[in-house]
mmCIF file of C-alpha atoms in Angstrom:
data_model
loop_
_atom_site.group_PDB
_atom_site.id
_atom_site.type_symbol
_atom_site.label_atom_id
_atom_site.label_comp_id
_atom_site.label_asym_id
_atom_site.label_seq_id
_atom_site.Cartn_x
_atom_site.Cartn_y
_atom_site.Cartn_z
ATOM 1 C CA MET A 11 17.062 37.347 -35.130
ATOM 2 C CA ILE A 12 15.575 34.456 -32.909
ATOM 3 C CA PRO A 13 15.535 30.962 -33.858
ATOM 4 C CA VAL A 14 12.303 29.822 -33.941
ATOM 5 C CA GLY A 15 11.833 27.036 -30.988
ATOM 6 C CA SER A 16 13.973 28.719 -29.001
ATOM 7 C CA GLU A 17 13.561 28.733 -25.432
ATOM 8 C CA THR A 18 14.511 30.566 -22.006
ATOM 9 C CA ASN A 19 13.631 31.020 -18.591
ATOM 10 C CA VAL A 20 11.307 33.627 -16.984
ATOM 11 C CA THR A 21 10.656 34.777 -13.572
ATOM 12 C CA LEU A 22 7.661 37.391 -14.170
ATOM 13 C CA ARG A 23 5.759 39.472 -11.150
ATOM 14 C CA VAL A 24 2.418 38.978 -11.812
ATOM 15 C CA ASN A 25 -0.276 39.696 -9.067
ATOM 16 C CA GLY A 26 2.174 39.922 -6.625
ATOM 17 C CA GLU A 27 3.982 37.038 -6.779
ATOM 18 C CA GLU A 28 7.004 36.338 -8.713
ATOM 19 C CA ARG A 29 6.366 32.992 -11.193
ATOM 20 C CA SER A 30 8.731 31.140 -13.403
ATOM 21 C CA ALA A 31 8.125 29.182 -16.645
ATOM 22 C CA THR A 32 10.347 27.720 -19.208
ATOM 23 C CA ILE A 33 8.907 29.573 -22.952
ATOM 24 C CA GLU A 34 9.715 29.461 -26.485
ATOM 25 C CA THR A 35 11.855 32.748 -26.829
ATOM 26 C CA ARG A 36 9.129 34.857 -29.147
ATOM 27 C CA LYS A 37 5.874 33.131 -26.649
ATOM 28 C CA ASN A 38 3.542 36.406 -26.405
ATOM 29 C CA LEU A 39 3.262 37.371 -22.136
ATOM 30 C CA ALA A 40 -0.872 36.377 -22.724
ATOM 31 C CA ASP A 41 0.194 33.013 -23.743
ATOM 32 C CA THR A 42 2.797 32.723 -21.376
ATOM 33 C CA LEU A 43 0.440 33.683 -18.688
ATOM 34 C CA ARG A 44 -2.504 31.511 -19.810
ATOM 35 C CA GLU A 45 -0.683 28.380 -20.883
ATOM 36 C CA ASP A 46 2.519 28.324 -18.478
ATOM 37 C CA LEU A 47 0.870 30.346 -15.472
ATOM 38 C CA GLY A 48 -2.176 28.955 -15.611
ATOM 39 C CA LEU A 49 -3.628 32.185 -15.537
ATOM 40 C CA THR A 50 -7.276 32.164 -18.029
ATOM 41 C CA GLY A 51 -8.772 35.069 -16.853
ATOM 42 C CA THR A 52 -6.973 36.793 -19.365
ATOM 43 C CA HIS A 53 -8.650 36.233 -23.185
ATOM 44 C CA LEU A 54 -7.064 36.234 -26.804
ATOM 45 C CA GLY A 55 -9.738 37.337 -29.102
ATOM 46 C CA CYS A 56 -8.105 39.726 -32.795
ATOM 47 C CA GLU A 57 -4.254 38.433 -31.430
ATOM 48 C CA HIS A 58 -3.535 41.922 -32.996
ATOM 49 C CA GLY A 59 -3.754 44.059 -30.509
ATOM 50 C CA VAL A 60 -7.558 45.594 -31.544
ATOM 51 C CA CYS A 61 -9.446 43.687 -29.531
ATOM 52 C CA GLY A 62 -8.524 44.877 -26.062
ATOM 53 C CA ALA A 63 -9.649 40.919 -24.438
ATOM 54 C CA CYS A 64 -5.949 40.736 -23.513
ATOM 55 C CA THR A 65 -5.173 43.825 -21.240
ATOM 56 C CA VAL A 66 -3.756 43.098 -18.225
ATOM 57 C CA LEU A 67 -1.695 46.200 -16.682
ATOM 58 C CA VAL A 68 1.943 47.246 -16.427
ATOM 59 C CA ASP A 69 3.208 48.762 -13.952
ATOM 60 C CA GLY A 70 -0.224 50.150 -13.156
ATOM 61 C CA GLN A 71 -0.797 50.975 -17.081
ATOM 62 C CA PRO A 72 -3.379 48.306 -19.369
ATOM 63 C CA ALA A 73 -0.888 47.089 -22.245
ATOM 64 C CA ARG A 74 -2.516 44.273 -24.536
ATOM 65 C CA SER A 75 -0.439 41.064 -23.465
ATOM 66 C CA CYS A 76 -1.318 39.798 -27.260
ATOM 67 C CA LEU A 77 1.155 42.729 -28.124
ATOM 68 C CA MET A 78 4.033 41.872 -26.179
ATOM 69 C CA LEU A 79 6.563 39.378 -25.217
ATOM 70 C CA ALA A 80 6.972 37.879 -21.866
ATOM 71 C CA VAL A 81 10.713 37.318 -21.842
ATOM 72 C CA SER A 82 10.387 41.428 -22.297
ATOM 73 C CA ALA A 83 8.179 42.079 -19.236
ATOM 74 C CA THR A 84 10.669 40.366 -16.581
ATOM 75 C CA ASP A 85 11.191 43.948 -14.881
ATOM 76 C CA VAL A 86 7.865 45.057 -14.061
ATOM 77 C CA GLU A 87 5.051 44.356 -12.162
ATOM 78 C CA ILE A 88 2.192 42.960 -14.189
ATOM 79 C CA THR A 89 -2.045 42.610 -12.498
ATOM 80 C CA THR A 90 -4.219 40.408 -14.434
ATOM 81 C CA ILE A 91 -7.795 39.662 -13.635
ATOM 82 C CA GLU A 92 -6.800 37.235 -11.370
ATOM 83 C CA GLY A 93 -5.090 39.860 -9.380
ATOM 84 C CA LEU A 94 -7.959 42.349 -8.659
ATOM 85 C CA GLY A 95 -10.250 40.086 -6.475
ATOM 86 C CA THR A 96 -12.042 37.166 -4.845
ATOM 87 C CA ALA A 97 -15.348 35.881 -5.703
ATOM 88 C CA ASP A 98 -16.175 37.088 -1.903
ATOM 89 C CA GLU A 99 -13.897 39.991 -1.859
ATOM 90 C CA MET A 100 -14.209 41.805 -5.178
ATOM 91 C CA HIS A 101 -12.265 44.645 -6.087
ATOM 92 C CA PRO A 102 -15.170 47.437 -6.671
ATOM 93 C CA VAL A 103 -14.633 46.919 -10.589
ATOM 94 C CA GLN A 104 -16.020 43.884 -10.179
ATOM 95 C CA ARG A 105 -18.309 44.641 -7.833
ATOM 96 C CA ALA A 106 -19.510 47.778 -9.411
ATOM 97 C CA MET A 107 -19.653 45.699 -13.542
ATOM 98 C CA TYR A 108 -21.517 42.785 -11.334
ATOM 99 C CA GLU A 109 -24.010 45.114 -9.562
ATOM 100 C CA ARG A 110 -24.755 46.616 -12.977
ATOM 101 C CA MET A 111 -24.631 43.903 -14.733
ATOM 102 C CA SER A 112 -22.414 45.202 -17.159
ATOM 103 C CA PHE A 113 -21.699 42.536 -18.972
ATOM 104 C CA GLN A 114 -23.469 39.588 -21.148
ATOM 105 C CA CYS A 115 -21.478 36.802 -22.138
ATOM 106 C CA ALA A 116 -18.231 38.920 -20.371
ATOM 107 C CA PHE A 117 -15.474 38.141 -22.792
ATOM 108 C CA CYS A 118 -14.178 40.717 -22.731
ATOM 109 C CA ALA A 119 -14.912 41.482 -19.093
ATOM 110 C CA PRO A 120 -11.429 41.434 -17.961
ATOM 111 C CA GLY A 121 -10.089 43.768 -20.092
ATOM 112 C CA PHE A 122 -12.867 46.164 -19.579
ATOM 113 C CA MET A 123 -12.260 45.617 -15.603
ATOM 114 C CA MET A 124 -8.205 46.108 -16.299
ATOM 115 C CA SER A 125 -8.436 49.486 -17.935
ATOM 116 C CA ALA A 126 -11.136 50.309 -15.866
ATOM 117 C CA VAL A 127 -8.750 50.720 -12.935
ATOM 118 C CA ALA A 128 -5.986 52.137 -14.720
ATOM 119 C CA LEU A 129 -8.363 55.192 -15.449
ATOM 120 C CA LEU A 130 -9.865 55.061 -11.694
ATOM 121 C CA ASP A 131 -6.602 54.935 -10.373
ATOM 122 C CA GLY A 132 -5.668 57.938 -11.515
ATOM 123 C CA ASP A 133 -9.482 59.653 -11.431
ATOM 124 C CA ALA A 134 -12.185 59.600 -9.168
ATOM 125 C CA GLU A 135 -14.676 60.922 -10.656
ATOM 126 C CA PRO A 136 -14.229 60.288 -14.569
ATOM 127 C CA THR A 137 -16.989 61.664 -16.864
ATOM 128 C CA ASP A 138 -18.682 59.879 -19.384
ATOM 129 C CA GLU A 139 -15.893 61.080 -22.565
ATOM 130 C CA ALA A 140 -13.255 60.316 -20.174
ATOM 131 C CA ILE A 141 -14.645 56.783 -19.518
ATOM 132 C CA ARG A 142 -15.759 56.268 -22.616
ATOM 133 C CA GLU A 143 -12.091 57.418 -24.275
ATOM 134 C CA GLU A 144 -10.975 54.704 -21.359
ATOM 135 C CA LEU A 145 -11.704 52.427 -22.850
ATOM 136 C CA SER A 146 -12.452 53.138 -26.345
ATOM 137 C CA GLY A 147 -9.594 50.518 -27.264
ATOM 138 C CA ASN A 148 -11.498 47.643 -26.072
ATOM 139 C CA LEU A 149 -14.536 45.878 -28.029
ATOM 140 C CA CYS A 150 -17.469 44.227 -27.052
ATOM 141 C CA ARG A 151 -20.071 42.808 -29.297
ATOM 142 C CA CYS A 152 -23.253 42.401 -26.404
ATOM 143 C CA THR A 153 -23.536 45.221 -24.696
ATOM 144 C CA GLY A 154 -23.688 48.585 -26.784
ATOM 145 C CA TYR A 155 -21.768 49.474 -24.239
ATOM 146 C CA GLU A 156 -24.031 51.848 -21.783
ATOM 147 C CA SER A 157 -24.551 49.132 -18.776
ATOM 148 C CA ILE A 158 -20.109 49.118 -19.345
ATOM 149 C CA VAL A 159 -19.699 52.962 -18.493
ATOM 150 C CA ARG A 160 -22.662 52.730 -16.136
ATOM 151 C CA GLY A 161 -20.663 50.105 -14.263
ATOM 152 C CA VAL A 162 -17.346 52.292 -14.259
ATOM 153 C CA HIS A 163 -19.236 55.043 -12.721
ATOM 154 C CA ARG A 164 -20.310 52.544 -9.929
ATOM 155 C CA ALA A 165 -16.945 51.497 -9.328
ATOM 156 C CA ALA A 166 -16.050 55.480 -9.086
ATOM 157 C CA GLU A 167 -18.393 55.765 -6.477
ATOM 158 C CA ILE A 168 -17.118 52.825 -4.117
ATOM 159 C CA LEU A 169 -14.092 53.979 -4.340
ATOM 160 C CA ARG A 170 -14.980 57.285 -3.169
ATOM 161 C CA GLU A 171 -16.712 55.782 -0.316
ATOM 162 C CA GLU A 172 -13.971 53.390 0.679
ATOM 163 C CA ARG A 173 -11.806 56.555 0.856
ATOM 164 C CA ALA A 174 -13.902 58.253 2.861
#
């Protein structure tokens, strides 16, 4: 059993660079990203792994950062929404979601986009069904999901154009 208040130094590979922090051993990855590394794009909603707002990529696969201890992420590549692109040079998924006005309040946007990136890395032409299946673990209270699905289709188009 880990004693409460026990601290440890961790070095995480986040968005292509190594970042270190001293954290409580029982601290989850989401809180470590936000509080210790200043990467506040990863949002916390339910803190039970249900809503998907905290989704990041771990070695290219979507993962709920609220369910993962930061100390267990020391040997993996973590990608957060900040690692996708910038306002001046958006990732195709970010650009597509913007073009299709996929989000209203955008609280859920980072989690949806990280899941969409993982989907499109493995499927260049996903069907509506495949998109809905991949994004089914992400909840949105504002949109009704249609605009998000359109955004993923647009991102797939952009990625295909870039690869051509």
